[in-house]
Structures are given as C-alpha cells and as structure tokens.
Amino acid sequence: MFVMLIVSLVLMLFVDRKILSSTAEDTVVSFVWENADKIVNNGNRLDLSGVDTQSKGAYLSVYNEKNKLLKGSLPEDFDNDEVPFHGGVLSSTRQGGEDYYVYDLQWNLTSKPLMLRGVIPASINHYKLITLAITAILWSAVIIFIGVFGADYIAKRTYMPIEALTEKAAQISGGDKLSERILLENSSEEMKKLEQTFNGMFERLETSFDAEKQFVSDASHELRTPTTVILAECARAKKKAVTKEDYEFSLGIIEEQGKKMAHMISQLLSITRLEQGTEQVKMKVADYSAFVTACCEEFIPADRRGISFSTLIEPNIKISFDPGLMSRVIQNLLENAYKYGRENGKILVALKKHGDKAMLYVIDDGIGIAEEDQQHIFKRFWQVDPSRGEDYGAGLGLSMVKQICEFHGGDISVISAPGDGSSFIVSLPAQ
Ligand code: ADP
C-alpha cells in the first residue's frame, strides 16, 4: 500500500507540474479575453466599470490608442515599457529575476482600438505546485492514516467475534461443558449464523453423548443381572448340589441366563452396527409379500400358548429391503405378539399396499399397552413390566425394529389398549 501511495504521489506531482506550467499562460490569456468582453460601448463613452484588473495572480491593464492607461494595474516590479505591444501574442520576459508571461490584445470596439495587456508572474506556477505538493502530502498522510487504522479497525471488528467464538467453542468442546452454549453480543448476521451452527452442533453432540452414556449404563446394568444369577447359581451348585438332578437344575438356570445374555449381546451388536454403518446391508427390490409369507411360515414361537395364527397377505407387493434385517423385524414383532398375546388368543399378520406404502400389520389380542407407555416402548431397554423375567427380552427388540424400519425409509407405530391387544404397523415405501 505504501509503495502504491508513493508511486501515485510522484505521478500526481509529475502530471500536475505539466498542467500547471501551462496554467499561467492559459490563465492570463483567458483573463484578458474575459475582460475584453466586459468593456461596454455606450456610444460616446466606453464603460470599463465591469473590467477586473486582478484575478488568479494575473494583472490586466487597458490603454487607449494613444497608449494612455485607462484602467488596470501591473505587477509592482514589472516595467511595461520594456515589452513592446504585440496584439494577439503571448510572450515571456524576464525582469528583476522574475519571469512573466505577457499577453496583448488589440480590442476594436470602436474606431479607436483599445490595447489590453495581461501580465502574470511565471512563479505563480511554483507556488501552485508547492501548494499542490503540500495538499498531496497531506492527503497522502490522511490516506495512510485511514488505510492503516481503518484496516486495523476493520480487521479487529471482523476477527474479534471469530476469536471470541473460537475461544468459547474450544472451552465447550475441550472441557465437560457440553451443555453450555455460545452467545455473542452485537454480532453480525454472518456471525449469528455461525453461532447457531455451532450451538446446533453442541446440542446434537450433547444429546448423542447423553444417549451414549445412558446406553452404556443400561447395557452394563442389564448384563449384570444374568451375570450375577450365573455366578450365584455356580456358587450354590458347588456348595449344595449332590445329585445329577441338582447339577442339571443349576445348569438349566445358567443356560437360560447365558441365552438371555447372548440374545441381548446380539441385539446390541445389531443396533451398534446399524448405527455405525458397519452392518453388511444388501438392499434389493424383491417380493415383500412372498418374503413376509415365508418369515411367518418359518417362525417357531418359543411358547405357542394355544394361540391361533393367521395371515392375510396381498400378493406381489414389491419393496427395496435387506432380507436379513427385515426378517429380524418380523421375528421380533411375532415374538412379542406371542409373548404378550392372550392364552388361546389370536394373532394376525396382514400386508396391504396403501398408495405408495407397503403396510405390514402384526395384530394380537393380548395384554395391550397403556397409552402412557406407548410413547416409551420404542426406546432402548424400556419394558412396561421389567419383572417379567421368564423370557430373553431386555427391552431392546422394538428399538431395533424401529431403527431397521427407519433405515429402510419407513417407520413403525402402535395402536393398543390394555386388555384389547396391540396392532404394530410397519410402513415402508413400496415400489
Ligand atoms: P422386550 O424384550 O421386553 O419384549 P421390546 O423392545 O420388544 O422388549 O418391547 C418393549 C416393551 O413393549 C415390552 O417390554 C412390552 O412391555 C411392550 N410390548 C411389546 N410388544 C407388545 C405386545 N405385542 N403387546 C403388549 N406389549 C408389548
């Protein structure tokens, strides 16, 4: 910036010097012509009252045909007699160490011509040049001042909020202050957007960390129960079992708890893999109707409890799905339908196409779910009655089902009333 300023200053002086050197001559010529036009012929008398005799450093004197001065003045040290009158000519002369430009004009307003002489000291150019140089230097100083301090001010104004934001973001992410948020005062529109983006990110991070914490705590809690039962049963068998039957009884309990743990671990693994995108998913468009029919036929309930099972499946419904994942959905819903179904009751699996959706219904007439519990059943480790310890469930099945449905671009909902049974509805985009 500094170099540019110097170059422009030099250029300015150079150009202006050229302009100024001609300015003195131009000034005196135009001054003479301007004032010649102001002389008025009143018939018997010439009126010179409008004539200016000094302006912009130039002097004007008006003479009659006998060389008598009618009006005007000359520079103090200028000897008029030294420069003979040449009408219409611009000449220069040096007197007493000073250069002058002289412009003479013969003005034929009446039969007796007037002589107009304009004189201007050439030094007027130098004064103007000095004035101009000073002005230029002053302006340069102002430009430098504005440039340096203005740029500094703008930079500070721009970077200060960024610095504050960076500092606060580092504080929040570095420590365990994830619940805090950035709040900048008097920030610009852009900074507000950045602030909102950061806060949104912290919000999501906090939610995800909290969920992670909750998940780890729930998982360890759920795994601790069967582990404790296994260890207690081992200790009891070692101390008290005598007969083969005693040992078989203990092994039965241990096997049961082992299965429960294996089931839970496989569900946890599935959930985590889907979440982290490491699950081997093979999506393909296939006959969903045939697939649901096959899943229902292959399903063997842990305890049939006299429940009758029927299907109502609309044929040839096509969707894009991963067979491994979707079989888990159907299996979990059927397991629950039998588990929570009424003894000697009924289960119906129906499949229908509604518009662009394939709707799968798993309906039982079992214990049902209270309205206040319905909003929780898709959460991890959530069970309406956790004391029901006779099965492998740990409240992970429905959350996994929901996750798989969402992975397929669909969702799951429930319609239920205590004592009247439940209808689980899986809605997926049809082809
Ligand atoms: P669980 O392993 O306990 O069955 P789920 O995630 O599959 O876990 O289900 C969560 C809870 O939702 C269950 O504990 C149960 O209380 C309730 N539930 C699920 N399916 C049904 C159903 N068909 N009828 C009544 N309650 C159900």
CSV table of C-alpha atoms and ligand atoms in Angstrom, one decimal:
chain,number,residue,atom,x,y,z
A,1,MET,CA,0.0,0.0,0.0
A,2,PHE,CA,2.8,2.3,0.9
A,3,VAL,CA,4.7,1.8,-2.4
A,4,MET,CA,1.4,2.3,-4.3
A,5,LEU,CA,0.9,5.6,-2.4
A,6,ILE,CA,4.4,6.9,-3.3
A,7,VAL,CA,4.0,6.0,-6.9
A,8,SER,CA,0.7,7.7,-7.2
A,9,LEU,CA,2.1,10.7,-5.4
A,10,VAL,CA,5.0,11.0,-7.8
A,11,LEU,CA,2.7,10.6,-10.8
A,12,MET,CA,0.3,13.2,-9.4
A,13,LEU,CA,3.2,15.7,-9.0
A,14,PHE,CA,4.5,15.0,-12.5
A,15,VAL,CA,1.2,15.3,-14.2
A,16,ASP,CA,0.2,18.4,-12.2
A,17,ARG,CA,3.5,20.1,-12.9
A,18,LYS,CA,2.8,19.7,-16.7
A,19,ILE,CA,-0.7,21.0,-16.2
A,20,LEU,CA,0.5,23.9,-14.0
A,21,SER,CA,3.2,25.0,-16.4
A,22,SER,CA,0.6,25.8,-19.0
A,23,THR,CA,-1.9,27.1,-16.4
A,24,ALA,CA,-0.2,30.5,-16.0
A,25,GLU,CA,-0.2,31.2,-19.8
A,26,ASP,CA,-3.8,29.9,-20.1
A,27,THR,CA,-4.9,32.0,-17.1
A,28,VAL,CA,-3.5,35.2,-18.5
A,29,VAL,CA,-4.9,34.7,-22.0
A,30,SER,CA,-8.4,33.8,-20.8
A,31,PHE,CA,-8.3,36.6,-18.2
A,32,VAL,CA,-7.6,39.1,-21.0
A,33,TRP,CA,-10.4,37.7,-23.2
A,34,GLU,CA,-12.9,37.5,-20.4
A,35,ASN,CA,-12.4,41.2,-19.5
A,36,ALA,CA,-12.3,42.4,-23.1
A,37,ASP,CA,-15.9,41.1,-23.3
A,38,LYS,CA,-16.8,43.2,-20.2
A,39,ILE,CA,-16.0,46.5,-21.9
A,40,VAL,CA,-19.2,48.2,-22.9
A,41,ASN,CA,-19.5,50.7,-25.8
A,42,ASN,CA,-22.0,53.4,-24.7
A,43,GLY,CA,-21.8,55.3,-28.0
A,44,ASN,CA,-19.9,58.4,-26.9
A,45,ARG,CA,-18.2,56.7,-23.9
A,46,LEU,CA,-16.6,53.4,-23.1
A,47,ASP,CA,-17.7,51.8,-19.8
A,48,LEU,CA,-14.8,49.9,-18.1
A,49,SER,CA,-16.5,49.6,-14.8
A,50,GLY,CA,-17.1,45.8,-15.3
A,51,VAL,CA,-13.5,45.1,-16.0
A,52,ASP,CA,-11.5,43.2,-13.4
A,53,THR,CA,-7.9,44.3,-13.2
A,54,GLN,CA,-6.5,41.5,-11.0
A,55,SER,CA,-7.5,37.9,-10.6
A,56,LYS,CA,-5.9,34.5,-10.1
A,57,GLY,CA,-2.4,36.1,-9.9
A,58,ALA,CA,-2.9,37.8,-13.3
A,59,TYR,CA,-2.9,41.6,-13.9
A,60,LEU,CA,-4.8,43.5,-16.6
A,61,SER,CA,-4.3,47.0,-17.9
A,62,VAL,CA,-6.4,48.7,-20.6
A,63,TYR,CA,-4.8,51.5,-22.8
A,64,ASN,CA,-6.3,53.7,-25.4
A,65,GLU,CA,-5.0,54.2,-29.0
A,66,LYS,CA,-2.6,56.8,-27.6
A,67,ASN,CA,-1.1,54.3,-25.2
A,68,LYS,CA,-2.8,56.1,-22.3
A,69,LEU,CA,-3.7,53.8,-19.3
A,70,LEU,CA,-7.5,53.9,-18.9
A,71,LYS,CA,-7.8,51.2,-16.2
A,72,GLY,CA,-5.8,48.5,-14.6
A,73,SER,CA,-2.6,47.6,-12.9
A,74,LEU,CA,0.6,45.7,-13.4
A,75,PRO,CA,2.9,43.7,-11.1
A,76,GLU,CA,4.9,46.1,-9.0
A,77,ASP,CA,8.4,45.3,-10.4
A,78,PHE,CA,7.1,45.0,-14.0
A,79,ASP,CA,8.5,47.5,-16.4
A,80,ASN,CA,5.8,47.9,-19.0
A,81,ASP,CA,8.0,49.9,-21.4
A,82,GLU,CA,10.5,47.1,-21.7
A,83,VAL,CA,7.9,44.9,-23.5
A,84,PRO,CA,6.6,46.4,-26.8
A,85,PHE,CA,2.9,45.8,-27.5
A,86,HIS,CA,2.2,42.9,-29.9
A,87,GLY,CA,-1.6,42.4,-30.3
A,88,GLY,CA,-2.7,38.8,-30.1
A,89,VAL,CA,0.7,37.5,-29.0
A,90,LEU,CA,1.7,35.7,-25.8
A,91,SER,CA,5.3,36.3,-24.9
A,92,SER,CA,7.5,35.8,-22.0
A,93,THR,CA,10.0,38.2,-20.4
A,94,ARG,CA,12.5,38.2,-17.5
A,95,GLN,CA,12.7,41.2,-15.3
A,96,GLY,CA,14.4,41.6,-12.0
A,97,GLY,CA,15.0,37.9,-11.7
A,98,GLU,CA,11.3,37.1,-12.3
A,99,ASP,CA,9.8,35.6,-15.3
A,100,TYR,CA,6.5,37.0,-16.6
A,101,TYR,CA,4.0,35.9,-19.3
A,102,VAL,CA,2.6,38.8,-21.2
A,103,TYR,CA,-0.5,38.6,-23.4
A,104,ASP,CA,-1.5,41.6,-25.5
A,105,LEU,CA,-4.9,42.1,-27.3
A,106,GLN,CA,-6.0,44.8,-29.6
A,107,TRP,CA,-9.7,45.3,-29.0
A,108,ASN,CA,-11.5,47.0,-31.8
A,109,LEU,CA,-14.7,48.0,-30.1
A,110,THR,CA,-14.9,51.4,-31.7
A,111,SER,CA,-12.9,53.1,-34.5
A,112,LYS,CA,-10.3,53.8,-31.9
A,113,PRO,CA,-8.9,50.5,-30.8
A,114,LEU,CA,-8.1,49.6,-27.2
A,115,MET,CA,-5.0,47.8,-26.1
A,116,LEU,CA,-5.4,45.2,-23.4
A,117,ARG,CA,-2.3,43.8,-21.7
A,118,GLY,CA,-2.4,40.9,-19.4
A,119,VAL,CA,0.7,40.0,-17.2
A,120,ILE,CA,1.2,37.1,-14.9
A,121,PRO,CA,4.3,36.2,-13.0
A,122,ALA,CA,5.6,32.7,-14.0
A,123,SER,CA,6.4,32.0,-10.3
A,124,ILE,CA,2.6,31.6,-9.7
A,125,ASN,CA,3.2,28.1,-11.1
A,126,HIS,CA,5.8,27.2,-8.5
A,127,TYR,CA,3.5,28.5,-5.7
A,128,LYS,CA,0.7,26.5,-7.0
A,129,LEU,CA,3.0,23.5,-7.4
A,130,ILE,CA,4.1,23.8,-3.8
A,131,THR,CA,0.5,24.2,-2.6
A,132,LEU,CA,-0.4,21.2,-4.6
A,133,ALA,CA,2.5,19.2,-3.3
A,134,ILE,CA,1.6,20.1,0.3
A,135,THR,CA,-2.0,19.2,-0.4
A,136,ALA,CA,-1.0,15.9,-1.9
A,137,ILE,CA,1.3,15.1,1.0
A,138,LEU,CA,-1.5,16.0,3.5
A,139,TRP,CA,-3.9,13.9,1.5
A,140,SER,CA,-1.4,11.0,1.4
A,141,ALA,CA,-1.0,11.2,5.1
A,142,VAL,CA,-4.8,11.1,5.5
A,143,ILE,CA,-5.0,8.2,3.1
A,144,ILE,CA,-2.2,6.3,5.0
A,145,PHE,CA,-3.9,7.1,8.3
A,146,ILE,CA,-7.2,5.9,7.1
A,147,GLY,CA,-5.7,2.9,5.4
A,148,VAL,CA,-3.6,1.7,8.3
A,149,PHE,CA,-6.0,2.5,11.2
A,150,GLY,CA,-9.1,1.7,9.1
A,151,ALA,CA,-7.8,-1.7,8.0
A,152,ASP,CA,-6.7,-2.4,11.6
A,153,TYR,CA,-10.2,-1.3,12.9
A,154,ILE,CA,-12.0,-3.4,10.2
A,155,ALA,CA,-9.7,-6.4,10.9
A,156,LYS,CA,-10.3,-6.2,14.6
A,157,ARG,CA,-14.1,-5.8,14.2
A,158,THR,CA,-14.1,-8.8,11.8
A,159,TYR,CA,-11.8,-11.1,13.8
A,160,MET,CA,-12.8,-10.2,17.3
A,161,PRO,CA,-16.1,-12.1,17.2
A,162,ILE,CA,-14.3,-15.0,15.5
A,163,GLU,CA,-11.7,-15.1,18.2
A,164,ALA,CA,-14.4,-15.0,20.9
A,165,LEU,CA,-16.3,-17.7,19.1
A,166,THR,CA,-13.2,-19.9,18.7
A,167,GLU,CA,-12.3,-19.4,22.4
A,168,LYS,CA,-15.8,-20.3,23.6
A,169,ALA,CA,-16.1,-23.3,21.2
A,170,ALA,CA,-12.7,-24.6,22.5
A,171,GLN,CA,-13.9,-24.1,26.1
A,172,ILE,CA,-17.1,-26.0,25.5
A,173,SER,CA,-15.6,-28.9,23.4
A,174,GLY,CA,-12.4,-29.1,25.5
A,175,GLY,CA,-13.9,-29.4,28.9
A,176,ASP,CA,-17.0,-31.1,30.1
A,177,LYS,CA,-19.2,-28.0,29.5
A,178,LEU,CA,-21.1,-29.5,26.6
A,179,SER,CA,-24.4,-28.1,28.0
A,180,GLU,CA,-23.1,-24.5,27.6
A,181,ARG,CA,-23.8,-22.5,24.5
A,182,ILE,CA,-22.1,-19.7,22.6
A,183,LEU,CA,-23.7,-16.3,23.0
A,184,LEU,CA,-22.0,-13.4,21.2
A,185,GLU,CA,-23.1,-9.9,21.8
A,186,ASN,CA,-23.7,-7.4,19.0
A,187,SER,CA,-22.5,-9.9,16.4
A,188,SER,CA,-23.2,-9.6,12.7
A,189,GLU,CA,-25.7,-11.6,10.7
A,190,GLU,CA,-23.0,-14.0,9.5
A,191,MET,CA,-21.6,-14.5,13.0
A,192,LYS,CA,-25.1,-15.2,14.3
A,193,LYS,CA,-25.4,-17.9,11.7
A,194,LEU,CA,-22.1,-19.4,12.7
A,195,GLU,CA,-23.0,-19.2,16.3
A,196,GLN,CA,-26.3,-21.0,15.6
A,197,THR,CA,-24.5,-23.7,13.6
A,198,PHE,CA,-22.0,-24.2,16.5
A,199,ASN,CA,-24.8,-24.3,19.1
A,200,GLY,CA,-26.8,-26.8,16.9
A,201,MET,CA,-23.7,-29.0,16.7
A,202,PHE,CA,-23.1,-28.8,20.5
A,203,GLU,CA,-26.8,-29.6,21.0
A,204,ARG,CA,-26.5,-32.7,18.8
A,205,LEU,CA,-23.2,-33.7,20.4
A,206,GLU,CA,-24.7,-33.4,23.9
A,207,THR,CA,-27.7,-35.4,23.0
A,208,SER,CA,-25.6,-38.1,21.4
A,209,PHE,CA,-23.1,-38.2,24.4
A,210,ASP,CA,-26.0,-38.4,26.8
A,211,ALA,CA,-27.6,-41.2,24.8
A,212,GLU,CA,-24.3,-43.0,24.6
A,213,LYS,CA,-23.8,-42.7,28.4
A,214,GLN,CA,-27.3,-43.9,29.0
A,215,PHE,CA,-26.8,-46.8,26.6
A,216,VAL,CA,-23.6,-47.9,28.2
A,217,SER,CA,-25.1,-47.6,31.7
A,218,ASP,CA,-28.3,-49.5,30.7
A,219,ALA,CA,-26.3,-52.2,28.8
A,220,SER,CA,-24.0,-52.8,31.8
A,221,HIS,CA,-26.9,-52.9,34.2
A,222,GLU,CA,-28.9,-55.4,32.0
A,223,LEU,CA,-25.8,-57.6,31.6
A,224,ARG,CA,-25.0,-57.5,35.3
A,225,THR,CA,-28.3,-59.3,36.2
A,226,PRO,CA,-27.8,-62.5,34.3
A,227,THR,CA,-24.1,-62.5,35.2
A,228,THR,CA,-25.0,-62.3,38.9
A,229,VAL,CA,-27.5,-65.1,38.5
A,230,ILE,CA,-24.9,-67.3,36.7
A,231,LEU,CA,-22.3,-66.7,39.4
A,232,ALA,CA,-24.7,-67.2,42.2
A,233,GLU,CA,-26.0,-70.4,40.7
A,234,CYS,CA,-22.4,-71.7,40.2
A,235,ALA,CA,-21.6,-70.9,43.8
A,236,ARG,CA,-24.8,-72.6,45.0
A,237,ALA,CA,-24.2,-75.7,42.9
A,238,LYS,CA,-20.6,-76.0,44.1
A,239,LYS,CA,-21.8,-75.9,47.7
A,240,LYS,CA,-25.1,-77.7,47.7
A,241,ALA,CA,-25.6,-79.8,44.5
A,242,VAL,CA,-25.2,-83.5,45.2
A,243,THR,CA,-27.2,-85.4,42.7
A,244,LYS,CA,-27.1,-85.3,38.9
A,245,GLU,CA,-30.6,-83.7,39.0
A,246,ASP,CA,-29.2,-80.9,41.3
A,247,TYR,CA,-26.5,-80.2,38.8
A,248,GLU,CA,-28.9,-80.3,35.8
A,249,PHE,CA,-31.2,-77.9,37.6
A,250,SER,CA,-28.3,-75.4,38.1
A,251,LEU,CA,-27.0,-75.9,34.5
A,252,GLY,CA,-30.6,-75.2,33.3
A,253,ILE,CA,-30.6,-71.8,35.1
A,254,ILE,CA,-27.1,-71.0,33.9
A,255,GLU,CA,-28.0,-71.9,30.3
A,256,GLU,CA,-31.1,-69.8,30.5
A,257,GLN,CA,-29.2,-66.7,31.7
A,258,GLY,CA,-26.4,-67.4,29.1
A,259,LYS,CA,-29.0,-67.4,26.3
A,260,LYS,CA,-30.5,-64.2,27.7
A,261,MET,CA,-27.1,-62.6,27.6
A,262,ALA,CA,-26.3,-63.9,24.1
A,263,HIS,CA,-29.6,-62.6,22.8
A,264,MET,CA,-29.0,-59.2,24.3
A,265,ILE,CA,-25.4,-59.0,23.0
A,266,SER,CA,-26.6,-59.9,19.5
A,267,GLN,CA,-29.3,-57.2,19.6
A,268,LEU,CA,-26.8,-54.7,21.0
A,269,LEU,CA,-24.3,-55.6,18.2
A,270,SER,CA,-27.0,-55.2,15.6
A,271,ILE,CA,-28.1,-51.8,16.9
A,272,THR,CA,-24.5,-50.6,17.1
A,273,ARG,CA,-23.6,-51.9,13.6
A,274,LEU,CA,-26.6,-50.2,12.0
A,275,GLU,CA,-25.9,-47.0,13.9
A,276,GLN,CA,-22.2,-47.0,12.8
A,277,GLY,CA,-23.0,-48.1,9.3
A,278,THR,CA,-20.9,-51.3,9.7
A,279,GLU,CA,-23.8,-53.7,9.2
A,280,GLN,CA,-23.5,-55.6,6.0
A,281,VAL,CA,-26.7,-54.5,4.3
A,282,LYS,CA,-27.8,-55.9,0.9
A,283,MET,CA,-30.8,-53.8,-0.2
A,284,LYS,CA,-32.6,-55.1,-3.2
A,285,VAL,CA,-36.1,-54.8,-4.7
A,286,ALA,CA,-37.9,-58.1,-4.1
A,287,ASP,CA,-41.3,-59.6,-3.5
A,288,TYR,CA,-42.1,-58.4,0.0
A,289,SER,CA,-45.4,-60.4,0.1
A,290,ALA,CA,-43.5,-63.7,-0.6
A,291,PHE,CA,-40.9,-62.7,2.0
A,292,VAL,CA,-43.4,-62.0,4.8
A,293,THR,CA,-45.3,-65.2,4.0
A,294,ALA,CA,-42.0,-67.2,4.2
A,295,CYS,CA,-41.0,-65.5,7.5
A,296,CYS,CA,-44.4,-66.3,9.1
A,297,GLU,CA,-44.2,-69.9,7.9
A,298,GLU,CA,-40.6,-70.4,9.3
A,299,PHE,CA,-41.4,-68.7,12.6
A,300,ILE,CA,-41.5,-71.1,15.6
A,301,PRO,CA,-42.8,-69.5,18.7
A,302,ALA,CA,-40.9,-70.2,22.0
A,303,ASP,CA,-44.3,-71.0,23.6
A,304,ARG,CA,-47.4,-71.3,21.4
A,305,ARG,CA,-49.8,-71.0,24.4
A,306,GLY,CA,-52.7,-72.2,22.3
A,307,ILE,CA,-52.7,-69.1,20.2
A,308,SER,CA,-54.1,-69.4,16.7
A,309,PHE,CA,-52.1,-67.7,13.9
A,310,SER,CA,-53.4,-66.5,10.5
A,311,THR,CA,-52.1,-64.3,7.7
A,312,LEU,CA,-53.8,-62.0,5.2
A,313,ILE,CA,-51.2,-61.0,2.6
A,314,GLU,CA,-51.8,-59.1,-0.5
A,315,PRO,CA,-49.6,-60.7,-3.2
A,316,ASN,CA,-46.9,-59.2,-5.3
A,317,ILE,CA,-46.0,-56.2,-3.2
A,318,LYS,CA,-42.5,-55.1,-4.1
A,319,ILE,CA,-40.2,-53.1,-1.9
A,320,SER,CA,-36.5,-52.5,-1.6
A,321,PHE,CA,-35.2,-54.2,1.6
A,322,ASP,CA,-32.5,-56.2,3.2
A,323,PRO,CA,-33.9,-59.7,3.9
A,324,GLY,CA,-31.6,-60.2,7.0
A,325,LEU,CA,-32.8,-57.0,8.6
A,326,MET,CA,-36.4,-57.3,7.7
A,327,SER,CA,-36.6,-60.9,9.0
A,328,ARG,CA,-35.4,-59.5,12.4
A,329,VAL,CA,-38.4,-57.0,12.3
A,330,ILE,CA,-41.0,-59.7,11.6
A,331,GLN,CA,-39.4,-62.1,14.1
A,332,ASN,CA,-39.4,-59.6,16.9
A,333,LEU,CA,-42.9,-58.5,16.3
A,334,LEU,CA,-44.1,-62.1,16.2
A,335,GLU,CA,-42.1,-63.0,19.3
A,336,ASN,CA,-43.8,-60.1,21.2
A,337,ALA,CA,-47.2,-61.0,19.8
A,338,TYR,CA,-46.9,-64.5,21.3
A,339,LYS,CA,-45.2,-63.3,24.5
A,340,TYR,CA,-47.8,-60.6,25.3
A,341,GLY,CA,-50.7,-62.3,23.5
A,342,ARG,CA,-53.6,-63.8,25.3
A,343,GLU,CA,-53.6,-67.6,26.0
A,344,ASN,CA,-55.7,-69.3,23.3
A,345,GLY,CA,-56.0,-66.0,21.6
A,346,LYS,CA,-55.3,-64.9,18.0
A,347,ILE,CA,-52.5,-63.4,16.0
A,348,LEU,CA,-53.0,-62.0,12.6
A,349,VAL,CA,-50.3,-60.8,10.2
A,350,ALA,CA,-51.6,-58.7,7.3
A,351,LEU,CA,-49.9,-57.0,4.4
A,352,LYS,CA,-51.5,-54.4,2.2
A,353,LYS,CA,-50.5,-51.7,-0.2
A,354,HIS,CA,-51.8,-48.2,0.7
A,355,GLY,CA,-50.8,-45.7,-2.0
A,356,ASP,CA,-47.1,-45.8,-2.2
A,357,LYS,CA,-46.7,-47.6,1.1
A,358,ALA,CA,-46.5,-51.2,2.0
A,359,MET,CA,-48.3,-51.6,5.3
A,360,LEU,CA,-47.5,-54.6,7.5
A,361,TYR,CA,-49.8,-55.3,10.5
A,362,VAL,CA,-48.9,-57.6,13.3
A,363,ILE,CA,-52.1,-57.8,15.4
A,364,ASP,CA,-52.6,-59.7,18.7
A,365,ASP,CA,-55.5,-59.7,21.2
A,366,GLY,CA,-53.2,-59.9,24.2
A,367,ILE,CA,-52.5,-57.7,27.3
A,368,GLY,CA,-52.2,-54.5,25.3
A,369,ILE,CA,-50.2,-51.4,26.2
A,370,ALA,CA,-51.4,-48.4,28.3
A,371,GLU,CA,-51.4,-45.1,26.4
A,372,GLU,CA,-48.8,-43.5,28.6
A,373,ASP,CA,-46.4,-46.5,27.9
A,374,GLN,CA,-46.9,-46.5,24.2
A,375,GLN,CA,-44.5,-43.5,23.7
A,376,HIS,CA,-41.7,-45.3,25.5
A,377,ILE,CA,-41.8,-48.8,24.1
A,378,PHE,CA,-39.5,-48.0,21.1
A,379,LYS,CA,-36.8,-46.7,23.5
A,380,ARG,CA,-33.8,-48.9,24.3
A,381,PHE,CA,-34.1,-51.1,27.5
A,382,TRP,CA,-37.6,-49.9,28.1
A,383,GLN,CA,-40.1,-52.5,29.3
A,384,VAL,CA,-43.6,-52.0,30.6
A,385,ASP,CA,-43.0,-54.7,33.2
A,386,PRO,CA,-39.3,-55.4,33.7
A,387,SER,CA,-40.1,-58.0,36.4
A,388,ARG,CA,-41.3,-60.4,33.6
A,389,GLY,CA,-38.0,-62.3,33.7
A,390,GLU,CA,-39.2,-65.5,32.1
A,391,ASP,CA,-38.0,-64.6,28.6
A,392,TYR,CA,-34.8,-63.3,27.0
A,393,GLY,CA,-36.2,-59.8,26.4
A,394,ALA,CA,-34.4,-56.7,27.8
A,395,GLY,CA,-36.4,-54.0,26.1
A,396,LEU,CA,-34.2,-53.8,23.0
A,397,GLY,CA,-36.3,-55.6,20.4
A,398,LEU,CA,-38.7,-52.7,19.5
A,399,SER,CA,-35.9,-50.1,19.4
A,400,MET,CA,-34.0,-52.3,17.0
A,401,VAL,CA,-37.2,-52.8,14.9
A,402,LYS,CA,-37.7,-49.1,14.8
A,403,GLN,CA,-34.1,-48.5,13.8
A,404,ILE,CA,-34.4,-51.0,10.9
A,405,CYS,CA,-37.7,-49.5,9.7
A,406,GLU,CA,-36.2,-46.1,9.6
A,407,PHE,CA,-33.1,-47.4,7.9
A,408,HIS,CA,-35.5,-48.6,5.1
A,409,GLY,CA,-37.0,-45.2,4.8
A,410,GLY,CA,-40.2,-46.2,6.7
A,411,ASP,CA,-41.5,-46.2,10.3
A,412,ILE,CA,-43.4,-48.2,12.9
A,413,SER,CA,-46.3,-47.3,15.0
A,414,VAL,CA,-48.6,-48.9,17.5
A,415,ILE,CA,-52.3,-48.9,18.2
A,416,SER,CA,-53.1,-50.6,21.5
A,417,ALA,CA,-55.4,-50.6,24.5
A,418,PRO,CA,-54.8,-52.5,27.8
A,419,GLY,CA,-56.7,-55.8,27.6
A,420,ASP,CA,-57.7,-55.4,24.0
A,421,GLY,CA,-54.4,-56.3,22.3
A,422,SER,CA,-52.0,-54.4,20.1
A,423,SER,CA,-51.5,-53.7,16.4
A,424,PHE,CA,-48.0,-52.9,15.3
A,425,ILE,CA,-47.9,-51.2,11.9
A,426,VAL,CA,-44.7,-51.2,9.8
A,427,SER,CA,-45.0,-48.8,6.9
A,428,LEU,CA,-42.3,-49.0,4.2
A,429,PRO,CA,-42.0,-47.3,0.8
A,430,ALA,CA,-43.4,-49.6,-1.9
A,431,GLN,CA,-42.0,-49.8,-5.5
B,1,ADP,P1,-38.9,-56.9,25.3
B,1,ADP,O1,-37.7,-57.7,25.0
B,1,ADP,O2,-39.1,-56.5,26.7
B,1,ADP,O3,-40.1,-57.6,24.7
B,1,ADP,P2,-39.3,-54.9,23.3
B,1,ADP,O4,-38.5,-53.8,22.9
B,1,ADP,O5,-39.6,-55.9,22.2
B,1,ADP,O6,-38.6,-55.6,24.6
B,1,ADP,O7,-40.7,-54.4,23.8
B,1,ADP,C1,-40.7,-53.3,24.8
B,1,ADP,C2,-41.9,-53.4,25.6
B,1,ADP,O8,-43.0,-53.2,24.9
B,1,ADP,C3,-42.1,-54.8,26.2
B,1,ADP,O9,-41.4,-54.9,27.4
B,1,ADP,C4,-43.6,-54.8,26.4
B,1,ADP,O10,-43.9,-54.3,27.7
B,1,ADP,C5,-44.1,-53.9,25.3
B,1,ADP,N1,-44.7,-54.7,24.2
B,1,ADP,C6,-44.0,-55.0,23.1
B,1,ADP,N2,-44.8,-55.7,22.2
B,1,ADP,C7,-46.0,-55.9,22.9
B,1,ADP,C8,-47.3,-56.5,22.5
B,1,ADP,N3,-47.4,-57.1,21.4
B,1,ADP,N4,-48.3,-56.4,23.4
B,1,ADP,C9,-48.1,-55.8,24.6
B,1,ADP,N5,-46.9,-55.2,25.0
B,1,ADP,C10,-45.9,-55.2,24.1
